[in-house]
Tab-separated table of C-alpha atoms in Angstrom:
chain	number	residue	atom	x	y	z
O	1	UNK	CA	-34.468	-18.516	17.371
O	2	UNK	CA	-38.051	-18.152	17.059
O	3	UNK	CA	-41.047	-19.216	19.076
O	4	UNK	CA	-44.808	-18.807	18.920
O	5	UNK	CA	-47.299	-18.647	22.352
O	6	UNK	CA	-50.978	-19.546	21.165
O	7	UNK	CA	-52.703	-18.336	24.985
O	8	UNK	CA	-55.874	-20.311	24.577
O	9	UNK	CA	-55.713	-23.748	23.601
O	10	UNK	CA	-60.116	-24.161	23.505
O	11	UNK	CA	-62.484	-21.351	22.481
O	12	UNK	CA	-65.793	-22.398	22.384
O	13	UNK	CA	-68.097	-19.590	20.666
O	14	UNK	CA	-71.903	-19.180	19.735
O	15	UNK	CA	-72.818	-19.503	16.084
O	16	UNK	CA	-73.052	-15.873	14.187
O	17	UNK	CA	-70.535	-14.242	17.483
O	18	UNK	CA	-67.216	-12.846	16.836
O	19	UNK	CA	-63.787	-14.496	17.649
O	20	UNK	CA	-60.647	-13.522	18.634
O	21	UNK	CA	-57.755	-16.355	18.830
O	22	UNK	CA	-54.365	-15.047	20.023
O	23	UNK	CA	-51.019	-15.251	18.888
O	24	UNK	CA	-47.732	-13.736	20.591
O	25	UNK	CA	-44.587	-14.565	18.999
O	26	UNK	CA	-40.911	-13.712	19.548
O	27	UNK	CA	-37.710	-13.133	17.119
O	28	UNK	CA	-34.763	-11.532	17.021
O	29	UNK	CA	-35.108	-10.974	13.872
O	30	UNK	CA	-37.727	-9.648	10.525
O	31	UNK	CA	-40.348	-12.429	10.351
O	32	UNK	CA	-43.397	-13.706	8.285
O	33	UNK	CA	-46.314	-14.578	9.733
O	34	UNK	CA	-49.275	-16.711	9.197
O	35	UNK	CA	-52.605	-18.707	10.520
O	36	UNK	CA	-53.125	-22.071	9.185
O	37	UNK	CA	-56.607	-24.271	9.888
O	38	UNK	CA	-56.540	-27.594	9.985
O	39	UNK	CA	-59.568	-29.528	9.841
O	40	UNK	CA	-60.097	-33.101	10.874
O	41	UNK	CA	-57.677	-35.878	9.311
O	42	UNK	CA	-56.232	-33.234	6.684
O	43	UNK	CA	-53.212	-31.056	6.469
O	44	UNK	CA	-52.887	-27.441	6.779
O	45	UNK	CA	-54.640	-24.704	4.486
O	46	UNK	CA	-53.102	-21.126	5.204
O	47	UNK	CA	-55.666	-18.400	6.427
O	48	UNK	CA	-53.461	-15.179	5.583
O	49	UNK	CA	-50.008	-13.939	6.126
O	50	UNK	CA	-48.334	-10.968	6.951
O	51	UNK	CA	-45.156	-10.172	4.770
O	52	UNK	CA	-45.198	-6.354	5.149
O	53	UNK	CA	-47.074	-3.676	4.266
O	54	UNK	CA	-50.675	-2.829	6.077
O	55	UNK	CA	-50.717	-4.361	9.255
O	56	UNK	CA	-54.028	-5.598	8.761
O	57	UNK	CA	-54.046	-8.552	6.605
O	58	UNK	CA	-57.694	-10.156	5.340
O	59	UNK	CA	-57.643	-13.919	4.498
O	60	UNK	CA	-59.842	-16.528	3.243
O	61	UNK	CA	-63.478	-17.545	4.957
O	62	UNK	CA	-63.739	-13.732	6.338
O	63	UNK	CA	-60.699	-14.040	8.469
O	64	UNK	CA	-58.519	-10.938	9.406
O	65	UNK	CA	-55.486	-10.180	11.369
O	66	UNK	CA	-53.835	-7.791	12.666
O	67	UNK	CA	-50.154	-7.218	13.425
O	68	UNK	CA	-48.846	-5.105	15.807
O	69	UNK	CA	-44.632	-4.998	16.534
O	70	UNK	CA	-44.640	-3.734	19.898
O	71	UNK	CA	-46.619	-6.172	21.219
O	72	UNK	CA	-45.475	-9.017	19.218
O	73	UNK	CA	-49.159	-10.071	18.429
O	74	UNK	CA	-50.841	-11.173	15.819
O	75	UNK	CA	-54.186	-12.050	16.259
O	76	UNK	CA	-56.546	-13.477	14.423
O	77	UNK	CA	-60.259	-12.257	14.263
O	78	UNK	CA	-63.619	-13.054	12.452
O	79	UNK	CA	-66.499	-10.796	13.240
O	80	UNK	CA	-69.426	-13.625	12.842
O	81	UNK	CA	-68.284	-17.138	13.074
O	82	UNK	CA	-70.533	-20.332	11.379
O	83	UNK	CA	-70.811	-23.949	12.574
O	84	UNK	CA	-68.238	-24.892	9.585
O	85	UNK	CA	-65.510	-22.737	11.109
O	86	UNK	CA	-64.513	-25.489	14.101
O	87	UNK	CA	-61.331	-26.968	13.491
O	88	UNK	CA	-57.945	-26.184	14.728
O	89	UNK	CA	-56.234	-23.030	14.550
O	90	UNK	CA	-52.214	-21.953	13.942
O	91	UNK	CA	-50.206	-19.190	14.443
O	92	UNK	CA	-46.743	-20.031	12.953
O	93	UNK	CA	-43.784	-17.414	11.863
O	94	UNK	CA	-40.674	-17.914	9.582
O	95	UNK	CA	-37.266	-15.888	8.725
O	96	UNK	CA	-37.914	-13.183	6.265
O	97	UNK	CA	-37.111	-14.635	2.642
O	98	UNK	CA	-37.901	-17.545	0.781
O	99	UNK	CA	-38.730	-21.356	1.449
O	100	UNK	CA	-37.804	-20.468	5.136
O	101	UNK	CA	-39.241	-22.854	7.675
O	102	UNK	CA	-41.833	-22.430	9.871
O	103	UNK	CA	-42.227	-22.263	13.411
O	104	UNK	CA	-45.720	-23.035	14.883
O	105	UNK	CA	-47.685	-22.223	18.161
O	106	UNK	CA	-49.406	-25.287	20.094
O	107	UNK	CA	-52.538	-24.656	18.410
O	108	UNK	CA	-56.289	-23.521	19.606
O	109	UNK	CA	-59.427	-25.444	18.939
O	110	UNK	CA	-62.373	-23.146	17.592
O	111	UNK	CA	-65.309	-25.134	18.385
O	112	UNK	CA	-68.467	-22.987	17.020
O	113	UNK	CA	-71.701	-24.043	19.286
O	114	UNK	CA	-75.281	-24.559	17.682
X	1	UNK	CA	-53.345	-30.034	-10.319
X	2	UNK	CA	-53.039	-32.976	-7.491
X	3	UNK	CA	-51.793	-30.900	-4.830
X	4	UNK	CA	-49.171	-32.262	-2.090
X	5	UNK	CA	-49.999	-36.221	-2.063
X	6	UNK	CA	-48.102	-38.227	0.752
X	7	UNK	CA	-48.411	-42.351	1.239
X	8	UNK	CA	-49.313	-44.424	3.089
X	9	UNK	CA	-52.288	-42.262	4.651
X	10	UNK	CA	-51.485	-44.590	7.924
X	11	UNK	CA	-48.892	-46.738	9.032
X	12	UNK	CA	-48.574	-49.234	12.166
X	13	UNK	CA	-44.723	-50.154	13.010
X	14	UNK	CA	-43.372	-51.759	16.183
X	15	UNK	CA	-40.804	-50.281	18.468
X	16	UNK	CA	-37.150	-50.680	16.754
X	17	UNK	CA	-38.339	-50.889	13.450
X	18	UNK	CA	-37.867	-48.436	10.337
X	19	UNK	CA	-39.803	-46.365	8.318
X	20	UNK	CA	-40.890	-44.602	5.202
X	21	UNK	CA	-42.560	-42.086	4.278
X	22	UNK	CA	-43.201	-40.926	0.904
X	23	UNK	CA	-44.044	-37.278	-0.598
X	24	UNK	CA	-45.013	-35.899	-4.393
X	25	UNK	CA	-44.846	-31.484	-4.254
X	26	UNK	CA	-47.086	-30.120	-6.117
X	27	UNK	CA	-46.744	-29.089	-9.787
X	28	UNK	CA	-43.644	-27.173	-10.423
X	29	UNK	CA	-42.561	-26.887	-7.073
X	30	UNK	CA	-38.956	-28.151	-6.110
X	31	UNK	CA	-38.635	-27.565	-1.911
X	32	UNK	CA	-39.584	-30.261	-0.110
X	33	UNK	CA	-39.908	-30.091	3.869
X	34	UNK	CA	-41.220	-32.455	6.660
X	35	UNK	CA	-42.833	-31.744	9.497
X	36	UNK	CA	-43.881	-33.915	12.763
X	37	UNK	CA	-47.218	-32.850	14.651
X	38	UNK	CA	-47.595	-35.114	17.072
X	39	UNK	CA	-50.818	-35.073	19.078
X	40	UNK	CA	-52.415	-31.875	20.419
X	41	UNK	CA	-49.446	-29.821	19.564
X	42	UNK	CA	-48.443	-28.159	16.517
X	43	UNK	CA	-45.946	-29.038	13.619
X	44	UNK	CA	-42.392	-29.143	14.373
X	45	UNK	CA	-39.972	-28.796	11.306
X	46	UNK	CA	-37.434	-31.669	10.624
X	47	UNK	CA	-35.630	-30.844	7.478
X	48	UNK	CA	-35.833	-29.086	4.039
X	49	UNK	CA	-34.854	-30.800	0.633
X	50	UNK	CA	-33.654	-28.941	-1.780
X	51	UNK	CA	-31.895	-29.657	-5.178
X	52	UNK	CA	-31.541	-33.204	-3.767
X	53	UNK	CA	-30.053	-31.385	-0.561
X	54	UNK	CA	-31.296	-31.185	2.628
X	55	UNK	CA	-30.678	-27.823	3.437
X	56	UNK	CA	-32.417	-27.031	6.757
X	57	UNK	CA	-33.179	-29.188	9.412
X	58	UNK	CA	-34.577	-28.593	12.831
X	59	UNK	CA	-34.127	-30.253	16.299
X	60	UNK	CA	-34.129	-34.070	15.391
X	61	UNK	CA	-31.695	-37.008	15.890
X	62	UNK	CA	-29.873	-38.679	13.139
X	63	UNK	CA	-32.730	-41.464	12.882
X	64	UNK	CA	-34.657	-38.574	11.032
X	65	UNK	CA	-33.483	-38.797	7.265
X	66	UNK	CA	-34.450	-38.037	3.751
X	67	UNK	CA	-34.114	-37.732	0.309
X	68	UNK	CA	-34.889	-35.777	-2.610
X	69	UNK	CA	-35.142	-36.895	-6.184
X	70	UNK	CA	-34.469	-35.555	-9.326
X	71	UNK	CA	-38.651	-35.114	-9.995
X	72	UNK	CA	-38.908	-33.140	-6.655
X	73	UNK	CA	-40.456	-36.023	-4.974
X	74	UNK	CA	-39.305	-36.913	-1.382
X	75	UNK	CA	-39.127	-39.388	1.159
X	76	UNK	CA	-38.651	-39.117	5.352
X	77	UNK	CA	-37.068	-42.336	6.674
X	78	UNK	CA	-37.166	-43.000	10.682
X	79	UNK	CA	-35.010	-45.682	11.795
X	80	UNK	CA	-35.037	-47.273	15.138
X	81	UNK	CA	-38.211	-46.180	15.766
X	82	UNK	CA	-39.736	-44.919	19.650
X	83	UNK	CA	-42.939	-45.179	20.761
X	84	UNK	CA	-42.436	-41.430	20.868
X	85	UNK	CA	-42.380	-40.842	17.181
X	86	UNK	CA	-46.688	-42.088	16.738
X	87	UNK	CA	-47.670	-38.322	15.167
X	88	UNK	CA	-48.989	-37.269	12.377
X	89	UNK	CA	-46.348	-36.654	9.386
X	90	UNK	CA	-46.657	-33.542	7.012
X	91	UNK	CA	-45.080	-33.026	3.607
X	92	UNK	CA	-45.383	-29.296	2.329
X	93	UNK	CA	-43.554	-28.115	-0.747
X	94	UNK	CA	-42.446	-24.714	-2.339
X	95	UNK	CA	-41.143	-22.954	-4.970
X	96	UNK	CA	-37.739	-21.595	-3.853
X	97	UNK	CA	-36.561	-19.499	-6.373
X	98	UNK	CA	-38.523	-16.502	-7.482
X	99	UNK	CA	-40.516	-13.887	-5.148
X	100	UNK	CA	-39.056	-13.165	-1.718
X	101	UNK	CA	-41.912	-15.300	-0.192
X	102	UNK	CA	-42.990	-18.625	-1.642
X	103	UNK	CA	-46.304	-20.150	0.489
X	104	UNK	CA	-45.671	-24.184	1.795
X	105	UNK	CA	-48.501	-26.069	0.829
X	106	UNK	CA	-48.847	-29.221	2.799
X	107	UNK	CA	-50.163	-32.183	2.375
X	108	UNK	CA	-52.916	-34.645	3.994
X	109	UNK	CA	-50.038	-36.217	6.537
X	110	UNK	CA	-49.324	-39.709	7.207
X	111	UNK	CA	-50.508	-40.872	10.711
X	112	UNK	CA	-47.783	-42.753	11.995
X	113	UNK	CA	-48.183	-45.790	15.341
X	114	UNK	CA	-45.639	-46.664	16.989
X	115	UNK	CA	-46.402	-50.136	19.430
C-alpha cells in the first residue's frame, strides 16, 4: 500500500518569493512520483514526475523537485512565484510500470499575495 | 485534439437515486480510470477500464460501477446514492501499452450534489 502526507495544507507567499510545498510519501515498494495543479473548476495538469534517473526533476511554469529516498520526500520548489501560480497543489505516487493508479496527498493551497 | 471531455459538467440527484457519468479519453488512448475528489481533499481512485475490463479498482462499494466501450469511451454509474458521494468526479485516460510509464491526463470533472 501506498500513501502520500502533504504537511501544509495553506501557504500563503509574496509575489516574486520562493516556495517550497512538501511532500512525504511511503511504499513498500519502487514508485513514480508526481505534482499535479489544479486550478479553479478544472481537472488536473501534471507539473513533473520522477521515474528515475536525476533526482532533480524540472517541470512546467519553472517548477522543480527534488527526490530524495531516505527521506521519502519529494518536494516541490519554485524560486520566484507570480500571482498566476495560486491554485491547488498535489503530490501523488503510483506502482512502478504502466497505467498504474495513483495515490494522492490531501492537497496544499498556494495562494500568491499582491 | 479535444483532450479528456466528461458530461454533464454538474449534476443535482437526491438521496437513493442513481447516476451517470460519462467520459471520452483522449485521442488514441484506451485506459480509462475514475477518480472521486471530494471537497478539500485529494482524488481517490475507484477503478481502471481497460479492454472493456475493469482492471483495478480501489476502496469503493459495489454501488461504484462502470463500463468501457469498444471506442475507449467510459461511463461511472453510482447507484443508491449518499449524501456522502457530492464530490467532484475525474475521468483521466492513458495509453497502456507501450513505454514503461504512460502520463493520465484528466479531465474537467463532473461536480456531483447529492440532497
Amino acid at each position: 500500500a501506498q500513501s502520500v502526507t502533504q504537511l501544509d495544507s495553506q501557504v500563503p507567499v509574496f509575489e516574486e518569493a520562493p516556495v517550497e510545498l512538501r511532500c512525504n510519501y511511503s511504499s513498500s515498494v519502487s514508485v513514480y512520483l508526481f505534482w499535479y495543479v489544479q486550478y479553479p473548476n478544472q481537472g488536473l495538469q501534471l507539473l513533473l514526475k520522477y521515474l528515475s534517473g536525476s533526482t532533480l526533476v524540472k517541470g512546467i511554469n519553472g517548477f522543480e523537485a527534488e527526490f530524495n529516498k531516505s527521506q521519502t520526500s519529494f518536494h516541490l520548489r519554485k524560486p520566484s512565484v507570480h500571482i498566476s501560480d495560486t491554485a491547488e497543489y498535489f503530490c501523488a505516487v503510483s506502482g512502478s510500470g504502466s497505467a498504474r493508479q495513483l495515490t494522492f496527498g490531501s492537497g496544499t493551497q498556494l495562494t500568491v499575495l499582491p | 485534439d479535444a483532450g479528456v471531455t466528461q458530461s454533464p459538467t454538474h449534476l443535482i440527484k437526491t438521496r437513493g437515486q442513481q447516476v451517470t457519468l460519462r467520459c471520452s479519453p483522449k485521442s488514441g488512448h484506451d485506459t480509462v480510470s475514475w477518480y472521486q475528489q471530494a471537497l478539500g481533499q485529494g482524488p481517490q481512485f475507484i477503478f481502471q477500464y481497460y479492454e472493456e475490463e475493469e482492471r483495478q479498482r480501489g476502496n469503493f462499494p459495489d454501488r461504484f460501477s462502470g463500463h468501457q466501450f469498444p471506442n475507449y469511451s467510459s461511463e461511472l454509474n453510482v447507484n443508491a446514492l449518499l449524501l456522502g458521494d457530492s464530490a467532484l468526479y475525474l475521468c483521466a485516460s492513458s495509453l497502456a501499452l507501450g513505454s514503461t510509464y504512460n502520463e493520465q491526463f484528466f479531465g474537467p470533472g463532473t461536480r456531483l450534489t447529492v440532497l
